[in-house]
mmCIF file with all atom_site columns, C-alpha atoms in Angstrom:
data_model
loop_
_atom_site.group_PDB
_atom_site.id
_atom_site.type_symbol
_atom_site.label_atom_id
_atom_site.label_alt_id
_atom_site.label_comp_id
_atom_site.label_asym_id
_atom_site.label_entity_id
_atom_site.label_seq_id
_atom_site.pdbx_PDB_ins_code
_atom_site.Cartn_x
_atom_site.Cartn_y
_atom_site.Cartn_z
_atom_site.occupancy
_atom_site.B_iso_or_equiv
_atom_site.pdbx_formal_charge
_atom_site.auth_seq_id
_atom_site.auth_comp_id
_atom_site.auth_asym_id
_atom_site.auth_atom_id
_atom_site.pdbx_PDB_model_num
ATOM 1   C CA . GLY I 1 1   ? -23.128 5.782   8.698   1.00 61.00 ? 1   GLY I CA 1
ATOM 2   C CA . PRO I 1 2   ? -22.541 5.922   4.521   1.00 71.00 ? 2   PRO I CA 1
ATOM 3   C CA . ALA I 1 3   ? -18.775 4.936   5.123   1.00 83.00 ? 3   ALA I CA 1
ATOM 4   C CA . LEU I 1 4   ? -20.273 1.402   6.769   1.00 96.00 ? 4   LEU I CA 1
ATOM 5   C CA . LYS I 1 5   ? -21.700 0.847   3.295   1.00 96.00 ? 5   LYS I CA 1
ATOM 6   C CA . ASP I 1 6   ? -18.526 0.927   1.507   1.00 96.00 ? 6   ASP I CA 1
ATOM 7   C CA . GLU I 1 7   ? -17.265 -2.775  4.096   1.00 98.00 ? 7   GLU I CA 1
ATOM 8   C CA . VAL I 1 8   ? -18.400 -5.785  2.636   1.00 98.00 ? 8   VAL I CA 1
ATOM 9   C CA . VAL I 1 9   ? -19.463 -8.776  4.688   1.00 98.00 ? 9   VAL I CA 1
ATOM 10  C CA . LEU I 1 10  ? -18.552 -11.941 1.520   1.00 98.00 ? 10  LEU I CA 1
ATOM 11  C CA . LEU I 1 11  ? -20.098 -15.486 1.928   1.00 99.00 ? 11  LEU I CA 1
ATOM 12  C CA . GLY I 1 12  ? -18.951 -17.750 -0.495  1.00 98.00 ? 12  GLY I CA 1
ATOM 13  C CA . GLY I 1 13  ? -19.099 -21.495 -2.111  1.00 98.00 ? 13  GLY I CA 1
ATOM 14  C CA . HIS I 1 14  ? -17.900 -22.705 -5.234  1.00 98.00 ? 14  HIS I CA 1
ATOM 15  C CA . LEU I 1 15  ? -19.602 -23.551 -8.414  1.00 95.00 ? 15  LEU I CA 1
ATOM 16  C CA . ASP I 1 16  ? -16.627 -25.620 -10.156 1.00 94.00 ? 16  ASP I CA 1
ATOM 17  C CA . SER I 1 17  ? -16.761 -29.086 -9.405  1.00 89.00 ? 17  SER I CA 1
ATOM 18  C CA . TRP I 1 18  ? -15.480 -32.975 -9.810  1.00 84.00 ? 18  TRP I CA 1
ATOM 19  C CA . HIS I 1 19  ? -16.032 -34.046 -13.192 1.00 81.00 ? 19  HIS I CA 1
ATOM 20  C CA . SER I 1 20  ? -18.258 -37.437 -12.454 1.00 89.00 ? 20  SER I CA 1
ATOM 21  C CA . SER I 1 21  ? -21.291 -35.779 -11.390 1.00 93.00 ? 21  SER I CA 1
ATOM 22  C CA . THR I 1 22  ? -22.335 -32.688 -10.942 1.00 92.00 ? 22  THR I CA 1
ATOM 23  C CA . GLY I 1 23  ? -21.029 -31.616 -7.807  1.00 95.00 ? 23  GLY I CA 1
ATOM 24  C CA . ALA I 1 24  ? -24.086 -31.098 -5.764  1.00 94.00 ? 24  ALA I CA 1
ATOM 25  C CA . THR I 1 25  ? -22.698 -31.467 -2.407  1.00 94.00 ? 25  THR I CA 1
ATOM 26  C CA . ASP I 1 26  ? -19.154 -30.157 -3.817  1.00 97.00 ? 26  ASP I CA 1
ATOM 27  C CA . ASN I 1 27  ? -20.256 -27.695 -3.953  1.00 96.00 ? 27  ASN I CA 1
ATOM 28  C CA . GLY I 1 28  ? -23.453 -26.733 -5.253  1.00 97.00 ? 28  GLY I CA 1
ATOM 29  C CA . ALA I 1 29  ? -24.710 -27.496 -1.765  1.00 98.00 ? 29  ALA I CA 1
ATOM 30  C CA . GLY I 1 30  ? -22.621 -24.669 -0.054  1.00 98.00 ? 30  GLY I CA 1
ATOM 31  C CA . CYS I 1 31  ? -23.431 -22.389 -3.032  1.00 98.00 ? 31  CYS I CA 1
ATOM 32  C CA . ALA I 1 32  ? -27.335 -22.695 -2.542  1.00 98.00 ? 32  ALA I CA 1
ATOM 33  C CA . ALA I 1 33  ? -26.690 -22.004 0.979   1.00 98.00 ? 33  ALA I CA 1
ATOM 34  C CA . VAL I 1 34  ? -24.879 -18.903 0.944   1.00 98.00 ? 34  VAL I CA 1
ATOM 35  C CA . MET I 1 35  ? -27.455 -17.443 -2.022  1.00 98.00 ? 35  MET I CA 1
ATOM 36  C CA . GLU I 1 36  ? -30.066 -18.514 0.575   1.00 98.00 ? 36  GLU I CA 1
ATOM 37  C CA . ALA I 1 37  ? -28.634 -16.582 3.211   1.00 98.00 ? 37  ALA I CA 1
ATOM 38  C CA . ALA I 1 38  ? -28.510 -13.520 1.622   1.00 98.00 ? 38  ALA I CA 1
ATOM 39  C CA . ARG I 1 39  ? -31.912 -14.306 0.251   1.00 98.00 ? 39  ARG I CA 1
ATOM 40  C CA . ILE I 1 40  ? -33.522 -14.843 4.134   1.00 98.00 ? 40  ILE I CA 1
ATOM 41  C CA . ILE I 1 41  ? -31.797 -11.443 4.533   1.00 98.00 ? 41  ILE I CA 1
ATOM 42  C CA . LEU I 1 42  ? -33.489 -9.531  1.458   1.00 98.00 ? 42  LEU I CA 1
ATOM 43  C CA . ALA I 1 43  ? -36.943 -11.207 2.372   1.00 98.00 ? 43  ALA I CA 1
ATOM 44  C CA . SER I 1 44  ? -36.420 -10.211 5.919   1.00 98.00 ? 44  SER I CA 1
ATOM 45  C CA . GLY I 1 45  ? -36.692 -7.008  4.672   1.00 98.00 ? 45  GLY I CA 1
ATOM 46  C CA . LEU I 1 46  ? -33.238 -6.200  7.022   1.00 97.00 ? 46  LEU I CA 1
ATOM 47  C CA . LYS I 1 47  ? -31.589 -3.038  6.695   1.00 96.00 ? 47  LYS I CA 1
ATOM 48  C CA . PRO I 1 48  ? -27.262 -4.039  6.965   1.00 97.00 ? 48  PRO I CA 1
ATOM 49  C CA . ARG I 1 49  ? -24.944 -1.140  7.603   1.00 98.00 ? 49  ARG I CA 1
ATOM 50  C CA . ARG I 1 50  ? -22.522 -2.991  5.966   1.00 98.00 ? 50  ARG I CA 1
ATOM 51  C CA . THR I 1 51  ? -22.147 -4.495  2.456   1.00 98.00 ? 51  THR I CA 1
ATOM 52  C CA . ILE I 1 52  ? -23.077 -8.000  2.177   1.00 98.00 ? 52  ILE I CA 1
ATOM 53  C CA . ARG I 1 53  ? -21.346 -10.040 -0.690  1.00 98.00 ? 53  ARG I CA 1
ATOM 54  C CA . VAL I 1 54  ? -21.866 -13.638 -2.701  1.00 98.00 ? 54  VAL I CA 1
ATOM 55  C CA . ALA I 1 55  ? -19.336 -14.944 -4.490  1.00 98.00 ? 55  ALA I CA 1
ATOM 56  C CA . LEU I 1 56  ? -19.627 -18.144 -6.181  1.00 98.00 ? 56  LEU I CA 1
ATOM 57  C CA . TRP I 1 57  ? -15.818 -19.050 -7.282  1.00 98.00 ? 57  TRP I CA 1
ATOM 58  C CA . SER I 1 58  ? -14.261 -21.381 -10.258 1.00 97.00 ? 58  SER I CA 1
ATOM 59  C CA . GLY I 1 59  ? -10.970 -23.139 -9.792  1.00 96.00 ? 59  GLY I CA 1
ATOM 60  C CA . GLU I 1 60  ? -11.284 -23.769 -6.350  1.00 97.00 ? 60  GLU I CA 1
ATOM 61  C CA . GLU I 1 61  ? -10.651 -27.957 -7.376  1.00 94.00 ? 61  GLU I CA 1
ATOM 62  C CA . GLN I 1 62  ? -7.255  -26.976 -8.632  1.00 95.00 ? 62  GLN I CA 1
ATOM 63  C CA . GLY I 1 63  ? -6.272  -24.845 -6.334  1.00 96.00 ? 63  GLY I CA 1
ATOM 64  C CA . LEU I 1 64  ? -8.418  -22.059 -4.952  1.00 98.00 ? 64  LEU I CA 1
ATOM 65  C CA . PHE I 1 65  ? -7.684  -20.007 -8.791  1.00 98.00 ? 65  PHE I CA 1
ATOM 66  C CA . GLY I 1 66  ? -11.258 -17.820 -8.409  1.00 98.00 ? 66  GLY I CA 1
ATOM 67  C CA . SER I 1 67  ? -10.397 -16.587 -4.519  1.00 98.00 ? 67  SER I CA 1
ATOM 68  C CA . THR I 1 68  ? -6.780  -16.492 -4.166  1.00 98.00 ? 68  THR I CA 1
ATOM 69  C CA . ALA I 1 69  ? -6.712  -14.239 -7.812  1.00 98.00 ? 69  ALA I CA 1
ATOM 70  C CA . TYR I 1 70  ? -9.981  -12.377 -6.414  1.00 98.00 ? 70  TYR I CA 1
ATOM 71  C CA . VAL I 1 71  ? -8.392  -11.475 -3.522  1.00 98.00 ? 71  VAL I CA 1
ATOM 72  C CA . LYS I 1 72  ? -5.716  -10.726 -5.050  1.00 98.00 ? 72  LYS I CA 1
ATOM 73  C CA . GLN I 1 73  ? -6.692  -8.035  -7.233  1.00 98.00 ? 73  GLN I CA 1
ATOM 74  C CA . HIS I 1 74  ? -9.102  -6.700  -4.413  1.00 98.00 ? 74  HIS I CA 1
ATOM 75  C CA . PHE I 1 75  ? -7.589  -6.834  -0.942  1.00 98.00 ? 75  PHE I CA 1
ATOM 76  C CA . GLY I 1 76  ? -3.537  -7.412  -1.432  1.00 98.00 ? 76  GLY I CA 1
ATOM 77  C CA . GLU I 1 77  ? -0.933  -11.201 -1.807  1.00 97.00 ? 77  GLU I CA 1
ATOM 78  C CA . LYS I 1 78  ? 1.572   -12.204 0.617   1.00 95.00 ? 78  LYS I CA 1
ATOM 79  C CA . LYS I 1 79  ? 5.137   -13.048 -1.153  1.00 94.00 ? 79  LYS I CA 1
ATOM 80  C CA . ASN I 1 80  ? 8.322   -13.511 0.258   1.00 94.00 ? 80  ASN I CA 1
ATOM 81  C CA . GLY I 1 81  ? 6.422   -12.522 3.778   1.00 91.00 ? 81  GLY I CA 1
ATOM 82  C CA . THR I 1 82  ? 5.955   -9.054  2.284   1.00 95.00 ? 82  THR I CA 1
ATOM 83  C CA . LEU I 1 83  ? 2.509   -8.293  2.376   1.00 96.00 ? 83  LEU I CA 1
ATOM 84  C CA . THR I 1 84  ? 1.214   -5.549  -0.240  1.00 97.00 ? 84  THR I CA 1
ATOM 85  C CA . LYS I 1 85  ? -2.411  -4.451  -0.014  1.00 97.00 ? 85  LYS I CA 1
ATOM 86  C CA . ALA I 1 86  ? -4.933  -3.681  -2.795  1.00 98.00 ? 86  ALA I CA 1
ATOM 87  C CA . ALA I 1 87  ? -7.448  -0.811  -2.471  1.00 97.00 ? 87  ALA I CA 1
ATOM 88  C CA . ASP I 1 88  ? -10.272 -3.008  -0.520  1.00 97.00 ? 88  ASP I CA 1
ATOM 89  C CA . PHE I 1 89  ? -8.013  -4.329  2.339   1.00 98.00 ? 89  PHE I CA 1
ATOM 90  C CA . ASP I 1 90  ? -9.389  -2.274  5.071   1.00 97.00 ? 90  ASP I CA 1
ATOM 91  C CA . LYS I 1 91  ? -12.411 -2.125  3.695   1.00 97.00 ? 91  LYS I CA 1
ATOM 92  C CA . LEU I 1 92  ? -13.739 -6.314  4.364   1.00 98.00 ? 92  LEU I CA 1
ATOM 93  C CA . SER I 1 93  ? -15.049 -7.187  8.042   1.00 98.00 ? 93  SER I CA 1
ATOM 94  C CA . ALA I 1 94  ? -15.238 -11.030 7.207   1.00 98.00 ? 94  ALA I CA 1
ATOM 95  C CA . TYR I 1 95  ? -15.119 -13.781 4.956   1.00 98.00 ? 95  TYR I CA 1
ATOM 96  C CA . TYR I 1 96  ? -18.012 -17.036 5.469   1.00 98.00 ? 96  TYR I CA 1
ATOM 97  C CA . ASN I 1 97  ? -17.380 -20.399 3.072   1.00 98.00 ? 97  ASN I CA 1
ATOM 98  C CA . LEU I 1 98  ? -18.894 -23.452 3.251   1.00 98.00 ? 98  LEU I CA 1
ATOM 99  C CA . ASP I 1 99  ? -17.173 -26.081 1.317   1.00 98.00 ? 99  ASP I CA 1
ATOM 100 C CA . ASN I 1 100 ? -17.993 -29.581 3.102   1.00 93.00 ? 100 ASN I CA 1
ATOM 101 C CA . GLY I 1 101 ? -20.707 -31.107 1.789   1.00 93.00 ? 101 GLY I CA 1
ATOM 102 C CA . THR I 1 102 ? -25.192 -31.124 2.990   1.00 95.00 ? 102 THR I CA 1
ATOM 103 C CA . GLY I 1 103 ? -24.787 -31.358 6.255   1.00 96.00 ? 103 GLY I CA 1
ATOM 104 C CA . LYS I 1 104 ? -25.853 -28.962 9.068   1.00 98.00 ? 104 LYS I CA 1
ATOM 105 C CA . ILE I 1 105 ? -23.715 -26.342 10.178  1.00 98.00 ? 105 ILE I CA 1
ATOM 106 C CA . ARG I 1 106 ? -22.270 -27.855 14.258  1.00 98.00 ? 106 ARG I CA 1
ATOM 107 C CA . GLY I 1 107 ? -19.877 -24.380 14.510  1.00 98.00 ? 107 GLY I CA 1
ATOM 108 C CA . VAL I 1 108 ? -16.588 -22.351 13.089  1.00 98.00 ? 108 VAL I CA 1
ATOM 109 C CA . TYR I 1 109 ? -13.202 -23.356 12.633  1.00 98.00 ? 109 TYR I CA 1
ATOM 110 C CA . MET I 1 110 ? -11.838 -19.702 13.613  1.00 98.00 ? 110 MET I CA 1
ATOM 111 C CA . GLN I 1 111 ? -8.707  -19.556 11.957  1.00 97.00 ? 111 GLN I CA 1
ATOM 112 C CA . GLY I 1 112 ? -6.695  -18.896 15.054  1.00 97.00 ? 112 GLY I CA 1
ATOM 113 C CA . ASN I 1 113 ? -7.744  -16.057 15.359  1.00 98.00 ? 113 ASN I CA 1
ATOM 114 C CA . SER I 1 114 ? -8.807  -15.658 19.297  1.00 97.00 ? 114 SER I CA 1
ATOM 115 C CA . ALA I 1 115 ? -10.370 -12.656 19.268  1.00 98.00 ? 115 ALA I CA 1
ATOM 116 C CA . VAL I 1 116 ? -13.736 -13.615 17.516  1.00 98.00 ? 116 VAL I CA 1
ATOM 117 C CA . ARG I 1 117 ? -14.654 -15.762 19.496  1.00 98.00 ? 117 ARG I CA 1
ATOM 118 C CA . PRO I 1 118 ? -17.057 -13.528 22.296  1.00 98.00 ? 118 PRO I CA 1
ATOM 119 C CA . PHE I 1 119 ? -18.929 -12.510 18.505  1.00 98.00 ? 119 PHE I CA 1
ATOM 120 C CA . PHE I 1 120 ? -19.587 -15.947 17.365  1.00 98.00 ? 120 PHE I CA 1
ATOM 121 C CA . ASP I 1 121 ? -20.024 -17.970 20.446  1.00 98.00 ? 121 ASP I CA 1
ATOM 122 C CA . ALA I 1 122 ? -23.152 -15.159 20.950  1.00 98.00 ? 122 ALA I CA 1
ATOM 123 C CA . TRP I 1 123 ? -24.738 -15.479 17.161  1.00 98.00 ? 123 TRP I CA 1
ATOM 124 C CA . LEU I 1 124 ? -23.996 -18.948 17.576  1.00 98.00 ? 124 LEU I CA 1
ATOM 125 C CA . ALA I 1 125 ? -26.733 -19.256 21.091  1.00 98.00 ? 125 ALA I CA 1
ATOM 126 C CA . PRO I 1 126 ? -29.241 -18.533 18.986  1.00 98.00 ? 126 PRO I CA 1
ATOM 127 C CA . PHE I 1 127 ? -28.917 -21.833 17.076  1.00 98.00 ? 127 PHE I CA 1
ATOM 128 C CA . THR I 1 128 ? -27.600 -24.590 19.740  1.00 96.00 ? 128 THR I CA 1
ATOM 129 C CA . ASP I 1 129 ? -31.011 -26.528 19.723  1.00 97.00 ? 129 ASP I CA 1
ATOM 130 C CA . LEU I 1 130 ? -30.142 -27.089 15.748  1.00 97.00 ? 130 LEU I CA 1
ATOM 131 C CA . GLY I 1 131 ? -26.791 -28.395 17.376  1.00 96.00 ? 131 GLY I CA 1
ATOM 132 C CA . ALA I 1 132 ? -24.750 -25.303 16.458  1.00 98.00 ? 132 ALA I CA 1
ATOM 133 C CA . LYS I 1 133 ? -22.278 -24.454 19.460  1.00 97.00 ? 133 LYS I CA 1
ATOM 134 C CA . THR I 1 134 ? -18.756 -25.268 18.343  1.00 98.00 ? 134 THR I CA 1
ATOM 135 C CA . LEU I 1 135 ? -16.251 -22.826 17.947  1.00 98.00 ? 135 LEU I CA 1
ATOM 136 C CA . THR I 1 136 ? -12.469 -24.886 17.467  1.00 98.00 ? 136 THR I CA 1
ATOM 137 C CA . LEU I 1 137 ? -9.355  -22.553 17.040  1.00 98.00 ? 137 LEU I CA 1
ATOM 138 C CA . SER I 1 138 ? -8.607  -24.553 15.074  1.00 97.00 ? 138 SER I CA 1
ATOM 139 C CA . ASN I 1 139 ? -6.837  -24.129 11.028  1.00 96.00 ? 139 ASN I CA 1
ATOM 140 C CA . THR I 1 140 ? -9.320  -26.687 8.375   1.00 96.00 ? 140 THR I CA 1
ATOM 141 C CA . GLY I 1 141 ? -7.824  -26.369 4.388   1.00 95.00 ? 141 GLY I CA 1
ATOM 142 C CA . GLY I 1 142 ? -8.805  -26.995 0.913   1.00 95.00 ? 142 GLY I CA 1
ATOM 143 C CA . THR I 1 143 ? -10.996 -24.486 0.646   1.00 97.00 ? 143 THR I CA 1
ATOM 144 C CA . ASP I 1 144 ? -11.751 -20.565 -0.232  1.00 98.00 ? 144 ASP I CA 1
ATOM 145 C CA . HIS I 1 145 ? -12.006 -19.223 2.806   1.00 98.00 ? 145 HIS I CA 1
ATOM 146 C CA . LEU I 1 146 ? -7.183  -19.342 2.739   1.00 98.00 ? 146 LEU I CA 1
ATOM 147 C CA . PRO I 1 147 ? -6.119  -17.349 0.173   1.00 98.00 ? 147 PRO I CA 1
ATOM 148 C CA . PHE I 1 148 ? -7.825  -14.525 2.580   1.00 98.00 ? 148 PHE I CA 1
ATOM 149 C CA . ASP I 1 149 ? -6.833  -16.491 5.751   1.00 97.00 ? 149 ASP I CA 1
ATOM 150 C CA . ALA I 1 150 ? -3.262  -15.722 4.151   1.00 96.00 ? 150 ALA I CA 1
ATOM 151 C CA . ILE I 1 151 ? -3.218  -12.134 4.313   1.00 97.00 ? 151 ILE I CA 1
ATOM 152 C CA . GLY I 1 152 ? -3.947  -11.670 7.564   1.00 97.00 ? 152 GLY I CA 1
ATOM 153 C CA . LEU I 1 153 ? -8.310  -10.684 6.856   1.00 98.00 ? 153 LEU I CA 1
ATOM 154 C CA . PRO I 1 154 ? -10.669 -12.838 8.981   1.00 98.00 ? 154 PRO I CA 1
ATOM 155 C CA . GLY I 1 155 ? -11.435 -15.741 6.669   1.00 98.00 ? 155 GLY I CA 1
ATOM 156 C CA . PHE I 1 156 ? -13.736 -19.254 7.942   1.00 98.00 ? 156 PHE I CA 1
ATOM 157 C CA . GLN I 1 157 ? -15.219 -21.779 7.137   1.00 98.00 ? 157 GLN I CA 1
ATOM 158 C CA . PHE I 1 158 ? -18.450 -23.575 9.038   1.00 98.00 ? 158 PHE I CA 1
ATOM 159 C CA . ILE I 1 159 ? -17.801 -27.085 10.911  1.00 98.00 ? 159 ILE I CA 1
ATOM 160 C CA . GLN I 1 160 ? -20.783 -28.857 9.498   1.00 97.00 ? 160 GLN I CA 1
ATOM 161 C CA . ASP I 1 161 ? -21.589 -32.569 9.930   1.00 96.00 ? 161 ASP I CA 1
ATOM 162 C CA . PRO I 1 162 ? -20.318 -35.193 7.631   1.00 93.00 ? 162 PRO I CA 1
ATOM 163 C CA . VAL I 1 163 ? -22.952 -37.345 6.615   1.00 92.00 ? 163 VAL I CA 1
ATOM 164 C CA . GLU I 1 164 ? -22.072 -38.596 3.625   1.00 92.00 ? 164 GLU I CA 1
ATOM 165 C CA . TYR I 1 165 ? -19.669 -36.286 2.348   1.00 86.00 ? 165 TYR I CA 1
ATOM 166 C CA . ASP I 1 166 ? -15.950 -38.008 2.992   1.00 86.00 ? 166 ASP I CA 1
ATOM 167 C CA . SER I 1 167 ? -17.630 -41.701 2.757   1.00 89.00 ? 167 SER I CA 1
ATOM 168 C CA . ARG I 1 168 ? -19.298 -41.430 -0.611  1.00 87.00 ? 168 ARG I CA 1
ATOM 169 C CA . THR I 1 169 ? -20.438 -38.598 -2.471  1.00 90.00 ? 169 THR I CA 1
ATOM 170 C CA . HIS I 1 170 ? -16.687 -36.229 -2.295  1.00 88.00 ? 170 HIS I CA 1
ATOM 171 C CA . HIS I 1 171 ? -15.017 -36.436 -5.403  1.00 86.00 ? 171 HIS I CA 1
ATOM 172 C CA . SER I 1 172 ? -17.013 -39.436 -6.437  1.00 92.00 ? 172 SER I CA 1
ATOM 173 C CA . ASN I 1 173 ? -19.819 -39.925 -8.713  1.00 93.00 ? 173 ASN I CA 1
ATOM 174 C CA . GLN I 1 174 ? -22.298 -40.269 -6.942  1.00 92.00 ? 174 GLN I CA 1
ATOM 175 C CA . ASP I 1 175 ? -21.935 -36.233 -5.512  1.00 95.00 ? 175 ASP I CA 1
ATOM 176 C CA . ASN I 1 176 ? -26.246 -36.182 -6.823  1.00 93.00 ? 176 ASN I CA 1
ATOM 177 C CA . PHE I 1 177 ? -28.551 -34.011 -6.388  1.00 94.00 ? 177 PHE I CA 1
ATOM 178 C CA . ASP I 1 178 ? -30.451 -36.495 -4.549  1.00 95.00 ? 178 ASP I CA 1
ATOM 179 C CA . ARG I 1 179 ? -27.202 -36.603 -1.454  1.00 95.00 ? 179 ARG I CA 1
ATOM 180 C CA . ILE I 1 180 ? -28.711 -33.383 -0.341  1.00 96.00 ? 180 ILE I CA 1
ATOM 181 C CA . GLN I 1 181 ? -30.363 -33.128 3.054   1.00 96.00 ? 181 GLN I CA 1
ATOM 182 C CA . THR I 1 182 ? -32.720 -30.932 2.554   1.00 97.00 ? 182 THR I CA 1
ATOM 183 C CA . ASP I 1 183 ? -33.025 -29.959 6.244   1.00 98.00 ? 183 ASP I CA 1
ATOM 184 C CA . ASP I 1 184 ? -29.076 -29.210 7.088   1.00 97.00 ? 184 ASP I CA 1
ATOM 185 C CA . MET I 1 185 ? -29.577 -27.131 3.966   1.00 98.00 ? 185 MET I CA 1
ATOM 186 C CA . LYS I 1 186 ? -32.646 -24.594 5.620   1.00 98.00 ? 186 LYS I CA 1
ATOM 187 C CA . GLN I 1 187 ? -30.246 -24.641 9.188   1.00 98.00 ? 187 GLN I CA 1
ATOM 188 C CA . SER I 1 188 ? -26.917 -23.452 7.434   1.00 98.00 ? 188 SER I CA 1
ATOM 189 C CA . GLY I 1 189 ? -29.160 -20.999 5.290   1.00 98.00 ? 189 GLY I CA 1
ATOM 190 C CA . THR I 1 190 ? -30.424 -19.236 8.351   1.00 98.00 ? 190 THR I CA 1
ATOM 191 C CA . ILE I 1 191 ? -26.877 -19.697 10.589  1.00 98.00 ? 191 ILE I CA 1
ATOM 192 C CA . ILE I 1 192 ? -25.360 -17.993 7.741   1.00 98.00 ? 192 ILE I CA 1
ATOM 193 C CA . ALA I 1 193 ? -27.660 -15.466 7.274   1.00 98.00 ? 193 ALA I CA 1
ATOM 194 C CA . ALA I 1 194 ? -26.979 -14.553 11.375  1.00 98.00 ? 194 ALA I CA 1
ATOM 195 C CA . PHE I 1 195 ? -23.840 -14.624 11.124  1.00 98.00 ? 195 PHE I CA 1
ATOM 196 C CA . ALA I 1 196 ? -23.326 -12.337 7.919   1.00 98.00 ? 196 ALA I CA 1
ATOM 197 C CA . TYR I 1 197 ? -26.060 -10.200 9.478   1.00 98.00 ? 197 TYR I CA 1
ATOM 198 C CA . GLN I 1 198 ? -24.893 -9.846  12.711  1.00 98.00 ? 198 GLN I CA 1
ATOM 199 C CA . THR I 1 199 ? -21.397 -8.652  11.219  1.00 98.00 ? 199 THR I CA 1
ATOM 200 C CA . ALA I 1 200 ? -23.080 -6.957  8.930   1.00 98.00 ? 200 ALA I CA 1
ATOM 201 C CA . MET I 1 201 ? -24.082 -4.637  11.775  1.00 98.00 ? 201 MET I CA 1
ATOM 202 C CA . MET I 1 202 ? -21.641 -4.440  14.391  1.00 98.00 ? 202 MET I CA 1
ATOM 203 C CA . ASP I 1 203 ? -19.467 -1.076  14.907  1.00 96.00 ? 203 ASP I CA 1
ATOM 204 C CA . GLY I 1 204 ? -16.578 -2.117  14.055  1.00 96.00 ? 204 GLY I CA 1
ATOM 205 C CA . LYS I 1 205 ? -14.708 -4.749  11.586  1.00 96.00 ? 205 LYS I CA 1
ATOM 206 C CA . LEU I 1 206 ? -14.818 -8.082  13.161  1.00 97.00 ? 206 LEU I CA 1
ATOM 207 C CA . PRO I 1 207 ? -11.085 -8.257  14.828  1.00 98.00 ? 207 PRO I CA 1
ATOM 208 C CA . ARG I 1 208 ? -8.100  -9.633  12.331  1.00 98.00 ? 208 ARG I CA 1
ATOM 209 C CA . LYS I 1 209 ? -5.064  -11.699 13.589  1.00 93.00 ? 209 LYS I CA 1
ATOM 210 C CA . PRO I 1 210 ? -2.191  -9.730  14.041  1.00 86.00 ? 210 PRO I CA 1
ATOM 211 C CA . MET I 1 211 ? 0.055   -10.101 11.461  1.00 78.00 ? 211 MET I CA 1
ATOM 212 C CA . LYS I 1 212 ? 3.080   -13.036 11.138  1.00 67.00 ? 212 LYS I CA 1
#
């Protein structure tokens, strides 16, 4: 119904990069993949029930400034253990982030939210032959899903193949376009498109963790 159009599935990566190179894998690749996910959905002629939005953050490298400010403005903030909700707190279904290089998606860090497992299991099932099948309750840090997770909203980072991320490209002068793996990027864009579309089509919002 019309009410679902007001609800949002958010995809994101960060555009700022370490200064010694162009930031191709950190995080041009993630930004390209979430934009490609949106393009795939549009090109397929699909009509999601919810709004799918792409956010490309700045200030991630300095301390998640872009995503933190956005979350505070639209969804709320938690101070001294007290959550103050903003206008759109109940409108977000999920936030999906890609920020660990050019490598293909292997699964999802569920950030301790066991209630999403049956959904993610079903959505990953078509991609097991592409190597994406791992669901872990583990948290992962250091990127833009954290401000969402911090106020109890479903925010997730995908698990990715490391490729050369930790050994060569991350925050180094080697983080250039020639380090991008084309086929891995196509796989990521496709899986993110599926997650975005499936989340947008659910009868209800994705389950949230109980607030501590």
